[in-house]
């Protein structure tokens, strides 16, 4: 090999701790508010559906939390994941920039989601829970949790949004192969489902309500969430910690770290370990969060308390929001179609520590195809947004004639997203954008809650 | 980590040479025969559709052939691939056996096929060829070649069997994403296609004829084949060479090496480097080739000269065959539905150096699901046959109460095969078997050719 392009770690390099960025942030974090009382929500608001181990992680003030041995062991099924230098993409872009990417598509489910599904399944198994219920839209999260439950002998019940259930039978088969039971939502299984029977295509909001209802009504069953919450972002920090070691192997320090944002767990996973160094004054790395122009939470949302779900069952969280009942246009990056974002990430954007950018579908897929034809891997539509931002950064470096080290998170492959590529290549991809009218309508429906300073 | 489960190599461990087992076999190899003259075919029979570099590899008597730097460089996009110890499967089987698997599903196309697509594209690019034509059934080979062509700036034209083209639009999108042009075969593009227009679902035989016709009629275009030929098996030996280093890291020597067989390239790839040691008297490793009961070439075919394709355009090759016009039942392991097998592998089976076993679909998928629920990875239906044989070996070790080290080739993931899992889990999977009547009919249609001693 003339020049190294792949930076691999050994099995012993699977991180031993998760990085809890919350502990590093100045001041007290804004508390979530109970949807019943409007008062700060406490651990007791969460115990009916989450095990104590995860609740402790959710509110922990420790800067590092030890990863249980059984979790590290299961991580070893696919971790450490590879980090690549994208030399072929660099040549195609004719840029002096060095582009690195951390690839999470080698997990059994094909994305970063198992990084949190595994510890969530583990903590529930430890707590004597027999079964987990969850919702899934495009199917990435449901697949990851089904896989994780198979590893810890837990049952898994997935409420899959009706339209996805019909359009993506293969995601359903994947979950069933790992032993999960998959319901088309709205289903007959729950009151929430039966009450919404007329909404035949379903929605993520309805599916969440069904899963929460099942978990709340059965002591042996808990609920699991794939993004947004502190403990989920915490679990994902294995990505950034490995990437940090691998960048050391490469002998470079990233000038900028780029990742896509849906609920924030992929972004937090790769960025937080690097951000900790910046907060400590040890580095000047920049951070770019890439989102779809059709669902521009960080770039155009308002910073307010809002519900995490459409139906208003979850605590109110301080975050950028497009309104909890906003239904984003059906862009192919299904994992980025969320009205809010992780409070932890939103606070960092608000403080100026993270820059957010929004991209349209066609420019995003143009960069994804260029990536596939140079680096080989066909990216999922979600990280294609990060690739678009990387191309901008690399072009800026070329125009400025300056060196620049770019690291981005390639959080999953596109094997289940080829219909999107098909539409792009056929020129059938639309470029929906969020409108002023959308924003006004959303603001009118925001819940009563204290303003954020 | 309590015990190692993953054996990783560095980028510098990508093999520098391919292993040419042909050079190690005693006696002269049986020559292929020209379909026109019935006399031994020479390199001149191949020059219209293959570049000289590949023809030299096809007939080489060197025991090792150096891998060009540009090929090693492209291999580095995903090689070395990981080798795992299947500790969770071992526990589920309650076996004293140690089970290892070499996983080729981390390549961009998701299988071992790019190992030969890359050097084939490279040699053609070196020879000044502008474009490659090929056929594809299920789409694995077409995807791999499309990816490889994108790496070396070659055009790529794929004739995809009509029924697959209709059923697997995502495989087509994948090839197009890498820049290939995909035709539904039979097509209007060729005389062979137009002559077969009434066979609307197409067949691999027709698709081969179309690709060969395009390549033969255009000096700037060559043909590429994804299995069977010596040079294809040669390229795949990177798998076994890496596995050998990784088994050394694990401190074990395989008692048995298991792989599935369609045309033989996956089997040859993992087995030949180990077989070379056996032929040299340095090891007593056994070898098991797993095939579908619906297309039992090695277990029930006759050892005779036969055509490589349905239409009889290719040279006659000495091999086990079910008859060149046998159309196997539509089992889901599309990559194993081939009437013959690589002459190199067939000779080894005939000589007793490799044991062949055939498995039915349902028992195969039962083992695949057990593997997915323990090891996480959902295997493609083809290597699921190898897993079935591994389970047998592991159970035999348990019954005998003896240690046994098993290594198998997991040549690809099942992300594009979930419909097959769906059918299995729903109890809708059939168990077709090859019949005596099938064999008699095939024997009656074998071409005139010298008998093999």
GROMACS .gro file of C-alpha atoms in nm, chain B residues 149-383:
model
  235
  602UNK     CA    1  -1.563  -0.047  -1.309
  603UNK     CA    2  -1.636   0.276  -1.122
  604UNK     CA    3  -1.293   0.237  -0.957
  605UNK     CA    4  -1.103   0.209  -1.286
  606UNK     CA    5  -1.301   0.448  -1.503
  607UNK     CA    6  -1.455   0.175  -1.718
  608UNK     CA    7  -1.807   0.167  -1.857
  609UNK     CA    8  -2.014  -0.130  -1.746
  610UNK     CA    9  -2.304  -0.293  -1.925
  611UNK     CA   10  -2.502  -0.554  -1.735
  612UNK     CA   11  -2.758  -0.792  -1.882
  613UNK     CA   12  -2.983  -0.882  -1.593
  614UNK     CA   13  -3.209  -1.186  -1.617
  615UNK     CA   14  -3.559  -1.050  -1.683
  616UNK     CA   15  -3.734  -1.210  -1.387
  617UNK     CA   16  -3.466  -1.079  -1.149
  618UNK     CA   17  -3.480  -0.736  -1.311
  619UNK     CA   18  -3.850  -0.723  -1.229
  620UNK     CA   19  -3.825  -0.873  -0.879
  621UNK     CA   20  -3.507  -0.702  -0.757
  622UNK     CA   21  -3.521  -0.340  -0.869
  623UNK     CA   22  -3.288  -0.245  -0.580
  624UNK     CA   23  -3.002  -0.454  -0.714
  625UNK     CA   24  -3.047  -0.269  -1.044
  626UNK     CA   25  -3.047   0.069  -0.863
  627UNK     CA   26  -2.727  -0.034  -0.687
  628UNK     CA   27  -2.552  -0.104  -1.020
  629UNK     CA   28  -2.680   0.224  -1.163
  630UNK     CA   29  -2.561   0.414  -0.856
  631UNK     CA   30  -2.212   0.291  -0.939
  632UNK     CA   31  -2.263   0.411  -1.296
  633UNK     CA   32  -2.349   0.091  -1.484
  634UNK     CA   33  -2.609   0.056  -1.758
  635UNK     CA   34  -2.848  -0.230  -1.684
  636UNK     CA   35  -3.051  -0.405  -1.955
  637UNK     CA   36  -3.346  -0.630  -1.891
  638UNK     CA   37  -3.255  -0.954  -2.069
  639UNK     CA   38  -3.368  -1.063  -2.325
  640UNK     CA   39  -3.311  -0.714  -2.466
  641UNK     CA   40  -3.336  -0.538  -2.799
  642UNK     CA   41  -2.966  -0.455  -2.770
  643UNK     CA   42  -2.843  -0.784  -2.920
  644UNK     CA   43  -2.932  -1.039  -3.184
  645UNK     CA   44  -2.931  -1.312  -2.916
  646UNK     CA   45  -3.175  -1.107  -2.715
  647UNK     CA   46  -3.406  -1.027  -3.005
  648UNK     CA   47  -3.407  -1.395  -3.109
  649UNK     CA   48  -3.527  -1.490  -2.760
  650UNK     CA   49  -3.780  -1.210  -2.721
  651UNK     CA   50  -4.058  -1.460  -2.651
  652UNK     CA   51  -3.878  -1.582  -2.336
  653UNK     CA   52  -3.993  -1.278  -2.146
  654UNK     CA   53  -3.857  -1.385  -1.806
  655UNK     CA   54  -3.512  -1.450  -1.951
  656UNK     CA   55  -3.245  -1.690  -1.826
  657UNK     CA   56  -2.879  -1.679  -1.728
  658UNK     CA   57  -2.797  -1.858  -2.054
  659UNK     CA   58  -2.961  -1.589  -2.265
  660UNK     CA   59  -2.801  -1.310  -2.059
  661UNK     CA   60  -2.454  -1.465  -2.105
  662UNK     CA   61  -2.513  -1.487  -2.480
  663UNK     CA   62  -2.609  -1.119  -2.492
  664UNK     CA   63  -2.304  -1.005  -2.294
  665UNK     CA   64  -2.064  -1.223  -2.497
  666UNK     CA   65  -2.219  -1.097  -2.823
  667UNK     CA   66  -2.171  -0.733  -2.719
  668UNK     CA   67  -1.810  -0.798  -2.614
  669UNK     CA   68  -1.722  -1.001  -2.923
  670UNK     CA   69  -1.864  -0.739  -3.156
  671UNK     CA   70  -1.687  -0.434  -3.012
  672UNK     CA   71  -1.308  -0.408  -2.981
  673UNK     CA   72  -1.331  -0.157  -2.700
  674UNK     CA   73  -1.553  -0.389  -2.498
  675UNK     CA   74  -1.463  -0.713  -2.318
  676UNK     CA   75  -1.659  -0.973  -2.127
  677UNK     CA   76  -1.622  -1.056  -1.755
  678UNK     CA   77  -1.724  -1.372  -1.570
  679UNK     CA   78  -1.778  -1.392  -1.193
  680UNK     CA   79  -1.694  -1.758  -1.118
  681UNK     CA   80  -1.591  -2.100  -1.260
  682UNK     CA   81  -1.274  -1.996  -1.447
  683UNK     CA   82  -0.926  -2.049  -1.302
  684UNK     CA   83  -0.838  -1.680  -1.287
  685UNK     CA   84  -1.156  -1.604  -1.091
  686UNK     CA   85  -1.078  -1.867  -0.827
  687UNK     CA   86  -0.720  -1.740  -0.823
  688UNK     CA   87  -0.831  -1.385  -0.734
  689UNK     CA   88  -1.049  -1.511  -0.451
  690UNK     CA   89  -0.754  -1.672  -0.270
  691UNK     CA   90  -0.699  -1.345  -0.085
  692UNK     CA   91  -0.978  -1.472   0.145
  693UNK     CA   92  -0.799  -1.790   0.250
  694UNK     CA   93  -0.461  -1.624   0.283
  695UNK     CA   94  -0.596  -1.364   0.524
  696UNK     CA   95  -0.789  -1.635   0.710
  697UNK     CA   96  -0.468  -1.832   0.752
  698UNK     CA   97  -0.296  -1.535   0.920
  699UNK     CA   98  -0.602  -1.477   1.137
  700UNK     CA   99  -0.623  -1.842   1.246
  701UNK     CA  100  -0.259  -1.805   1.352
  702UNK     CA  101  -0.359  -1.501   1.560
  703UNK     CA  102  -0.628  -1.720   1.716
  704UNK     CA  103  -0.364  -1.986   1.778
  705UNK     CA  104  -0.564  -2.257   1.604
  706UNK     CA  105  -0.545  -2.469   1.291
  707UNK     CA  106  -0.873  -2.565   1.121
  708UNK     CA  107  -0.964  -2.933   1.132
  709UNK     CA  108  -1.223  -2.862   0.866
  710UNK     CA  109  -1.284  -2.575   0.623
  711UNK     CA  110  -1.642  -2.531   0.500
  712UNK     CA  111  -1.781  -2.314   0.220
  713UNK     CA  112  -2.080  -2.307  -0.012
  714UNK     CA  113  -2.041  -2.378  -0.382
  715UNK     CA  114  -2.223  -2.220  -0.676
  716UNK     CA  115  -1.956  -2.192  -0.942
  717UNK     CA  116  -1.675  -2.254  -0.694
  718UNK     CA  117  -1.509  -1.916  -0.651
  719UNK     CA  118  -1.610  -1.862  -0.289
  720UNK     CA  119  -1.509  -2.217  -0.199
  721UNK     CA  120  -1.177  -2.193  -0.383
  722UNK     CA  121  -1.110  -1.854  -0.231
  723UNK     CA  122  -1.115  -1.967   0.130
  724UNK     CA  123  -1.006  -2.330   0.080
  725UNK     CA  124  -0.722  -2.327  -0.174
  726UNK     CA  125  -0.453  -2.167   0.046
  727UNK     CA  126  -0.530  -2.430   0.312
  728UNK     CA  127  -0.551  -2.705   0.049
  729UNK     CA  128  -0.205  -2.613  -0.073
  730UNK     CA  129  -0.072  -2.702   0.270
  731UNK     CA  130  -0.253  -3.036   0.261
  732UNK     CA  131  -0.118  -3.113  -0.088
  733UNK     CA  132   0.231  -3.034   0.041
  734UNK     CA  133   0.180  -3.284   0.325
  735UNK     CA  134   0.196  -3.010   0.590
  736UNK     CA  135  -0.161  -3.037   0.722
  737UNK     CA  136  -0.453  -3.277   0.747
  738UNK     CA  137  -0.737  -3.026   0.722
  739UNK     CA  138  -1.060  -3.164   0.574
  740UNK     CA  139  -1.274  -2.966   0.327
  741UNK     CA  140  -1.653  -2.961   0.294
  742UNK     CA  141  -1.834  -2.806  -0.002
  743UNK     CA  142  -2.202  -2.725   0.067
  744UNK     CA  143  -2.456  -2.702  -0.213
  745UNK     CA  144  -2.837  -2.694  -0.246
  746UNK     CA  145  -3.027  -3.023  -0.281
  747UNK     CA  146  -3.222  -2.851  -0.559
  748UNK     CA  147  -2.903  -2.813  -0.766
  749UNK     CA  148  -2.671  -3.089  -0.639
  750UNK     CA  149  -2.392  -3.059  -0.894
  751UNK     CA  150  -2.111  -3.210  -0.688
  752UNK     CA  151  -2.315  -3.470  -0.502
  753UNK     CA  152  -2.530  -3.603  -0.785
  754UNK     CA  153  -2.388  -3.470  -1.114
  755UNK     CA  154  -2.179  -3.669  -1.362
  756UNK     CA  155  -1.810  -3.591  -1.420
  757UNK     CA  156  -1.801  -3.508  -1.790
  758UNK     CA  157  -1.709  -3.244  -2.047
  759UNK     CA  158  -1.997  -2.997  -2.073
  760UNK     CA  159  -2.063  -2.638  -2.177
  761UNK     CA  160  -2.037  -2.358  -1.925
  762UNK     CA  161  -2.353  -2.192  -2.056
  763UNK     CA  162  -2.698  -2.301  -2.162
  764UNK     CA  163  -2.657  -2.201  -2.526
  765UNK     CA  164  -2.330  -2.388  -2.577
  766UNK     CA  165  -2.117  -2.087  -2.671
  767UNK     CA  166  -1.839  -2.141  -2.416
  768UNK     CA  167  -1.558  -2.398  -2.429
  769UNK     CA  168  -1.642  -2.748  -2.304
  770UNK     CA  169  -1.504  -2.790  -1.954
  771UNK     CA  170  -1.427  -3.103  -1.752
  772UNK     CA  171  -1.659  -3.086  -1.452
  773UNK     CA  172  -1.942  -3.232  -1.252
  774UNK     CA  173  -2.256  -3.131  -1.435
  775UNK     CA  174  -2.632  -3.162  -1.416
  776UNK     CA  175  -2.649  -3.085  -1.787
  777UNK     CA  176  -2.585  -2.742  -1.939
  778UNK     CA  177  -2.954  -2.682  -2.010
  779UNK     CA  178  -3.077  -2.790  -1.666
  780UNK     CA  179  -3.282  -2.510  -1.512
  781UNK     CA  180  -3.267  -2.546  -1.132
  782UNK     CA  181  -3.582  -2.479  -0.930
  783UNK     CA  182  -3.604  -2.116  -0.814
  784UNK     CA  183  -3.443  -2.162  -0.471
  785UNK     CA  184  -3.346  -1.839  -0.295
  786UNK     CA  185  -2.973  -1.912  -0.304
  787UNK     CA  186  -2.961  -1.772  -0.658
  788UNK     CA  187  -2.582  -1.775  -0.657
  789UNK     CA  188  -2.580  -2.155  -0.620
  790UNK     CA  189  -2.814  -2.228  -0.911
  791UNK     CA  190  -2.548  -2.338  -1.159
  792UNK     CA  191  -2.548  -2.667  -1.352
  793UNK     CA  192  -2.169  -2.714  -1.333
  794UNK     CA  193  -1.877  -2.608  -1.116
  795UNK     CA  194  -1.522  -2.482  -1.154
  796UNK     CA  195  -1.312  -2.756  -1.321
  797UNK     CA  196  -1.041  -2.698  -1.061
  798UNK     CA  197  -1.280  -2.773  -0.775
  799UNK     CA  198  -1.447  -3.064  -0.957
  800UNK     CA  199  -1.109  -3.233  -1.000
  801UNK     CA  200  -1.047  -3.204  -0.625
  802UNK     CA  201  -1.386  -3.355  -0.544
  803UNK     CA  202  -1.321  -3.636  -0.793
  804UNK     CA  203  -0.983  -3.700  -0.627
  805UNK     CA  204  -1.146  -3.717  -0.283
  806UNK     CA  205  -0.966  -3.408  -0.150
  807UNK     CA  206  -1.295  -3.223  -0.098
  808UNK     CA  207  -1.618  -3.371   0.040
  809UNK     CA  208  -1.946  -3.241  -0.101
  810UNK     CA  209  -2.279  -3.228   0.084
  811UNK     CA  210  -2.623  -3.107  -0.027
  812UNK     CA  211  -2.886  -2.936   0.190
  813UNK     CA  212  -3.251  -2.847   0.151
  814UNK     CA  213  -3.382  -2.493   0.183
  815UNK     CA  214  -3.571  -2.525   0.512
  816UNK     CA  215  -3.290  -2.687   0.712
  817UNK     CA  216  -3.054  -2.428   0.562
  818UNK     CA  217  -3.269  -2.133   0.669
  819UNK     CA  218  -3.320  -2.284   1.015
  820UNK     CA  219  -2.943  -2.268   1.064
  821UNK     CA  220  -2.926  -1.919   0.910
  822UNK     CA  221  -3.184  -1.786   1.157
  823UNK     CA  222  -3.001  -1.949   1.449
  824UNK     CA  223  -2.683  -1.781   1.328
  825UNK     CA  224  -2.855  -1.440   1.298
  826UNK     CA  225  -2.999  -1.464   1.649
  827UNK     CA  226  -2.663  -1.553   1.803
  828UNK     CA  227  -2.394  -1.385   1.591
  829UNK     CA  228  -2.606  -1.092   1.472
  830UNK     CA  229  -2.521  -1.099   1.102
  831UNK     CA  230  -2.805  -1.212   0.875
  832UNK     CA  231  -2.632  -1.435   0.619
  833UNK     CA  232  -2.711  -1.450   0.250
  834UNK     CA  233  -2.893  -1.773   0.153
  835UNK     CA  234  -2.580  -1.902  -0.024
  836UNK     CA  235  -2.345  -1.915   0.278
   0.00000   0.00000   0.00000
